[in-house]
Amino acid sequence: MPRLRELTVSYGEKRVLDRFSLDLPEEGVTALSGPSGCGKTTLLRVLAGLERPSSGVVEGLAAERAVLLFQENRLFPWRTAAQHITDVLPRPDPAAAERWLAAAGLEGEGGSYPAALSGGMARRLSLVRALALAEVRRGWLLLDEPFAGVDPARAESLMGAVRALGLPVLLCAHERHTVSLADRRVDLDGPPLRVTGGLRA
């Protein structure tokens, strides 16, 4: 079981994590539920190896195999939708790109550039790019507000694609519908980040 022990992260005078500890399930989808700005994103960055805590340890979660979906889509304006998928694969695989685009409801958009996509379409592309990479790495999938701007029905369909990977998933959300799609949730508040309600189905 992955264990987060006494993690502390500060930005200047602001302490975002203050000796934060949590045990995480090794399977299924766990939602970290809390208001914007409470420290959820910082926690995901620590787990992905992008933020080094000043103290504390992460046990049982290999950062080099984790895949993080940022809150921002971070799409490249000069790459097509299909290229965003093939870029993260070990070798170019147009069939895999088509499969992931279909999972996102983006059939026929393989040749489109990000500027031609709506906000919801761009978010879905960013998500399936992360899923394609996670399928290769086979580690933890860390999702920061994965369904922002995505309608509930589409979000449920995409959650099916997330679950189909069979990987442990940690997602941050403050939207009730997104949290309801997870197997369990941890209620949080902050900063500094603190658990207000333990793992609940």
Tab-separated table of C-alpha atoms in Angstrom:
chain	number	residue	atom	x	y	z
A	1	MET	CA	0.000	0.000	0.000
A	2	PRO	CA	1.458	3.409	-0.957
A	3	ARG	CA	2.078	5.535	2.107
A	4	LEU	CA	2.601	9.291	2.293
A	5	ARG	CA	4.424	10.169	5.480
A	6	GLU	CA	4.891	13.620	7.023
A	7	LEU	CA	5.112	15.498	3.696
A	8	THR	CA	5.894	19.204	3.981
A	9	VAL	CA	5.931	21.662	1.056
A	10	SER	CA	6.122	25.444	1.298
A	11	TYR	CA	6.096	28.252	-1.261
A	12	GLY	CA	7.827	31.145	0.437
A	13	GLU	CA	5.939	31.801	3.660
A	14	LYS	CA	2.939	29.737	2.569
A	15	ARG	CA	2.928	26.144	3.810
A	16	VAL	CA	0.779	24.029	1.494
A	17	LEU	CA	1.576	20.608	2.981
A	18	ASP	CA	2.427	20.460	6.673
A	19	ARG	CA	3.488	16.973	7.812
A	20	PHE	CA	0.727	15.508	5.621
A	21	SER	CA	0.198	11.735	5.841
A	22	LEU	CA	-2.161	9.397	3.991
A	23	ASP	CA	-2.386	5.718	3.026
A	24	LEU	CA	-3.607	5.079	-0.529
A	25	PRO	CA	-5.388	1.980	-1.906
A	26	GLU	CA	-3.385	-0.001	-4.443
A	27	GLU	CA	-6.260	-0.354	-6.896
A	28	GLY	CA	-9.374	1.353	-8.190
A	29	VAL	CA	-10.187	5.056	-8.414
A	30	THR	CA	-9.693	7.263	-5.370
A	31	ALA	CA	-10.962	10.846	-5.439
A	32	LEU	CA	-9.325	13.593	-3.421
A	33	SER	CA	-12.220	15.965	-2.826
A	34	GLY	CA	-11.674	19.493	-1.595
A	35	PRO	CA	-12.023	23.170	-2.493
A	36	SER	CA	-9.793	24.849	-5.061
A	37	GLY	CA	-6.508	25.998	-3.588
A	38	CYS	CA	-6.461	23.573	-0.651
A	39	GLY	CA	-3.271	21.816	-1.829
A	40	LYS	CA	-4.514	18.892	-3.929
A	41	THR	CA	-2.480	19.872	-7.000
A	42	THR	CA	0.699	20.256	-4.951
A	43	LEU	CA	0.176	16.757	-3.574
A	44	LEU	CA	-0.162	15.305	-7.081
A	45	ARG	CA	3.008	17.119	-8.151
A	46	VAL	CA	4.882	15.528	-5.246
A	47	LEU	CA	3.610	12.074	-6.208
A	48	ALA	CA	4.660	12.646	-9.835
A	49	GLY	CA	8.156	13.666	-8.755
A	50	LEU	CA	7.743	17.267	-9.957
A	51	GLU	CA	7.824	18.795	-6.494
A	52	ARG	CA	10.365	17.853	-3.841
A	53	PRO	CA	9.039	18.056	-0.280
A	54	SER	CA	11.289	19.682	2.302
A	55	SER	CA	10.560	16.728	4.577
A	56	GLY	CA	8.657	13.468	4.517
A	57	VAL	CA	8.644	10.428	2.250
A	58	VAL	CA	6.467	8.692	-0.337
A	59	GLU	CA	6.587	4.903	-0.067
A	60	GLY	CA	5.301	2.374	-2.602
A	61	LEU	CA	4.645	4.736	-5.497
A	62	ALA	CA	7.253	4.971	-8.279
A	63	ALA	CA	7.207	8.559	-9.569
A	64	GLU	CA	9.032	7.602	-12.780
A	65	ARG	CA	6.128	5.368	-13.806
A	66	ALA	CA	3.350	7.728	-12.737
A	67	VAL	CA	1.450	9.793	-15.307
A	68	LEU	CA	0.103	13.201	-14.322
A	69	LEU	CA	-2.726	14.973	-16.129
A	70	PHE	CA	-2.293	18.673	-15.363
A	71	GLN	CA	-5.179	21.065	-14.781
A	72	GLU	CA	-4.038	22.862	-17.937
A	73	ASN	CA	-4.384	20.911	-21.181
A	74	ARG	CA	-0.781	21.640	-22.264
A	75	LEU	CA	-1.428	20.785	-25.894
A	76	PHE	CA	1.091	21.759	-28.566
A	77	PRO	CA	-0.462	24.117	-31.142
A	78	TRP	CA	1.732	22.706	-33.937
A	79	ARG	CA	0.731	19.038	-33.365
A	80	THR	CA	-2.502	17.462	-34.581
A	81	ALA	CA	-4.855	15.568	-32.292
A	82	ALA	CA	-3.548	12.220	-33.587
A	83	GLN	CA	0.066	13.319	-33.181
A	84	HIS	CA	-0.576	14.206	-29.541
A	85	ILE	CA	-1.351	10.518	-29.006
A	86	THR	CA	1.390	8.989	-31.144
A	87	ASP	CA	3.983	11.300	-29.567
A	88	VAL	CA	3.675	9.473	-26.215
A	89	LEU	CA	3.803	5.947	-27.661
A	90	PRO	CA	7.003	3.874	-27.964
A	91	ARG	CA	6.542	3.912	-31.746
A	92	PRO	CA	4.045	5.642	-34.071
A	93	ASP	CA	0.790	3.695	-34.063
A	94	PRO	CA	-2.029	5.349	-36.051
A	95	ALA	CA	-4.480	2.611	-35.037
A	96	ALA	CA	-3.835	3.291	-31.357
A	97	ALA	CA	-4.319	7.009	-31.969
A	98	GLU	CA	-7.674	6.322	-33.619
A	99	ARG	CA	-8.704	4.094	-30.720
A	100	TRP	CA	-7.919	6.746	-28.122
A	101	LEU	CA	-9.530	9.531	-30.140
A	102	ALA	CA	-12.668	7.406	-30.408
A	103	ALA	CA	-12.634	6.883	-26.638
A	104	ALA	CA	-12.638	10.676	-26.296
A	105	GLY	CA	-15.468	11.109	-28.793
A	106	LEU	CA	-13.053	12.763	-31.221
A	107	GLU	CA	-13.577	10.532	-34.231
A	108	GLY	CA	-12.650	12.386	-37.407
A	109	GLU	CA	-10.576	14.981	-35.515
A	110	GLY	CA	-7.209	13.254	-35.914
A	111	GLY	CA	-5.952	15.906	-38.319
A	112	SER	CA	-7.261	18.851	-36.300
A	113	TYR	CA	-4.961	21.205	-34.412
A	114	PRO	CA	-5.805	22.382	-30.862
A	115	ALA	CA	-6.959	25.802	-32.054
A	116	ALA	CA	-9.794	24.102	-33.956
A	117	LEU	CA	-11.045	22.213	-30.883
A	118	SER	CA	-13.552	23.452	-28.320
A	119	GLY	CA	-12.508	23.661	-24.685
A	120	GLY	CA	-14.211	20.381	-23.840
A	121	MET	CA	-12.690	18.622	-26.852
A	122	ALA	CA	-9.211	19.866	-25.928
A	123	ARG	CA	-9.672	18.575	-22.378
A	124	ARG	CA	-10.727	15.170	-23.650
A	125	LEU	CA	-7.703	15.027	-25.945
A	126	SER	CA	-5.401	15.915	-23.068
A	127	LEU	CA	-6.962	13.166	-20.948
A	128	VAL	CA	-6.680	10.377	-23.516
A	129	ARG	CA	-3.082	11.404	-24.243
A	130	ALA	CA	-2.398	10.764	-20.542
A	131	LEU	CA	-4.261	7.444	-20.711
A	132	ALA	CA	-2.224	6.359	-23.734
A	133	LEU	CA	0.995	7.083	-21.850
A	134	ALA	CA	-0.278	5.349	-18.711
A	135	GLU	CA	-1.043	2.246	-20.771
A	136	VAL	CA	2.654	2.156	-21.663
A	137	ARG	CA	4.105	2.958	-18.239
A	138	ARG	CA	1.685	0.826	-16.172
A	139	GLY	CA	2.065	2.959	-13.064
A	140	TRP	CA	-0.167	5.296	-11.093
A	141	LEU	CA	-2.501	7.606	-12.984
A	142	LEU	CA	-2.764	11.046	-11.354
A	143	LEU	CA	-5.621	13.168	-12.711
A	144	ASP	CA	-6.067	16.832	-11.789
A	145	GLU	CA	-9.641	17.966	-12.523
A	146	PRO	CA	-9.850	15.500	-15.447
A	147	PHE	CA	-13.388	16.389	-16.555
A	148	ALA	CA	-13.264	20.187	-16.385
A	149	GLY	CA	-15.531	21.487	-19.144
A	150	VAL	CA	-16.735	17.965	-20.028
A	151	ASP	CA	-20.450	17.168	-19.833
A	152	PRO	CA	-21.497	14.493	-17.274
A	153	ALA	CA	-22.452	11.834	-19.835
A	154	ARG	CA	-19.112	12.170	-21.612
A	155	ALA	CA	-17.295	12.139	-18.264
A	156	GLU	CA	-18.911	8.811	-17.385
A	157	SER	CA	-17.831	7.357	-20.727
A	158	LEU	CA	-14.277	8.570	-20.212
A	159	MET	CA	-14.218	7.113	-16.714
A	160	GLY	CA	-14.932	3.770	-18.360
A	161	ALA	CA	-11.760	4.206	-20.438
A	162	VAL	CA	-9.824	5.115	-17.288
A	163	ARG	CA	-11.025	1.990	-15.472
A	164	ALA	CA	-10.315	-0.239	-18.473
A	165	LEU	CA	-6.587	0.358	-17.974
A	166	GLY	CA	-6.717	-1.546	-14.683
A	167	LEU	CA	-4.327	0.910	-13.007
A	168	PRO	CA	-4.547	2.615	-9.619
A	169	VAL	CA	-5.967	6.107	-10.111
A	170	LEU	CA	-5.843	9.174	-7.891
A	171	LEU	CA	-7.973	12.062	-9.087
A	172	CYS	CA	-8.457	15.537	-7.695
A	173	ALA	CA	-11.847	17.166	-8.065
A	174	HIS	CA	-14.199	19.539	-6.347
A	175	GLU	CA	-17.174	18.788	-8.637
A	176	ARG	CA	-19.670	16.460	-6.971
A	177	HIS	CA	-20.394	14.491	-10.152
A	178	THR	CA	-16.717	13.718	-10.774
A	179	VAL	CA	-16.234	12.596	-7.178
A	180	SER	CA	-19.287	10.331	-7.485
A	181	LEU	CA	-17.610	8.409	-10.328
A	182	ALA	CA	-14.766	7.227	-8.078
A	183	ASP	CA	-14.729	4.045	-5.976
A	184	ARG	CA	-13.887	5.976	-2.823
A	185	ARG	CA	-13.076	9.483	-1.723
A	186	VAL	CA	-10.944	11.347	0.759
A	187	ASP	CA	-12.335	14.698	1.922
A	188	LEU	CA	-9.702	17.416	2.251
A	189	ASP	CA	-9.386	21.046	3.240
A	190	GLY	CA	-6.575	23.573	3.542
A	191	PRO	CA	-4.085	25.039	3.117
A	192	PRO	CA	-2.213	23.497	4.651
A	193	LEU	CA	-3.755	20.341	3.222
A	194	ARG	CA	-5.486	18.178	5.807
A	195	VAL	CA	-7.807	15.181	5.778
A	196	THR	CA	-11.288	15.993	7.052
A	197	GLY	CA	-12.842	12.639	6.152
A	198	GLY	CA	-11.008	9.337	5.658
A	199	LEU	CA	-11.451	6.844	2.817
A	200	ARG	CA	-15.134	6.419	2.090
A	201	ALA	CA	-16.882	4.392	-0.595
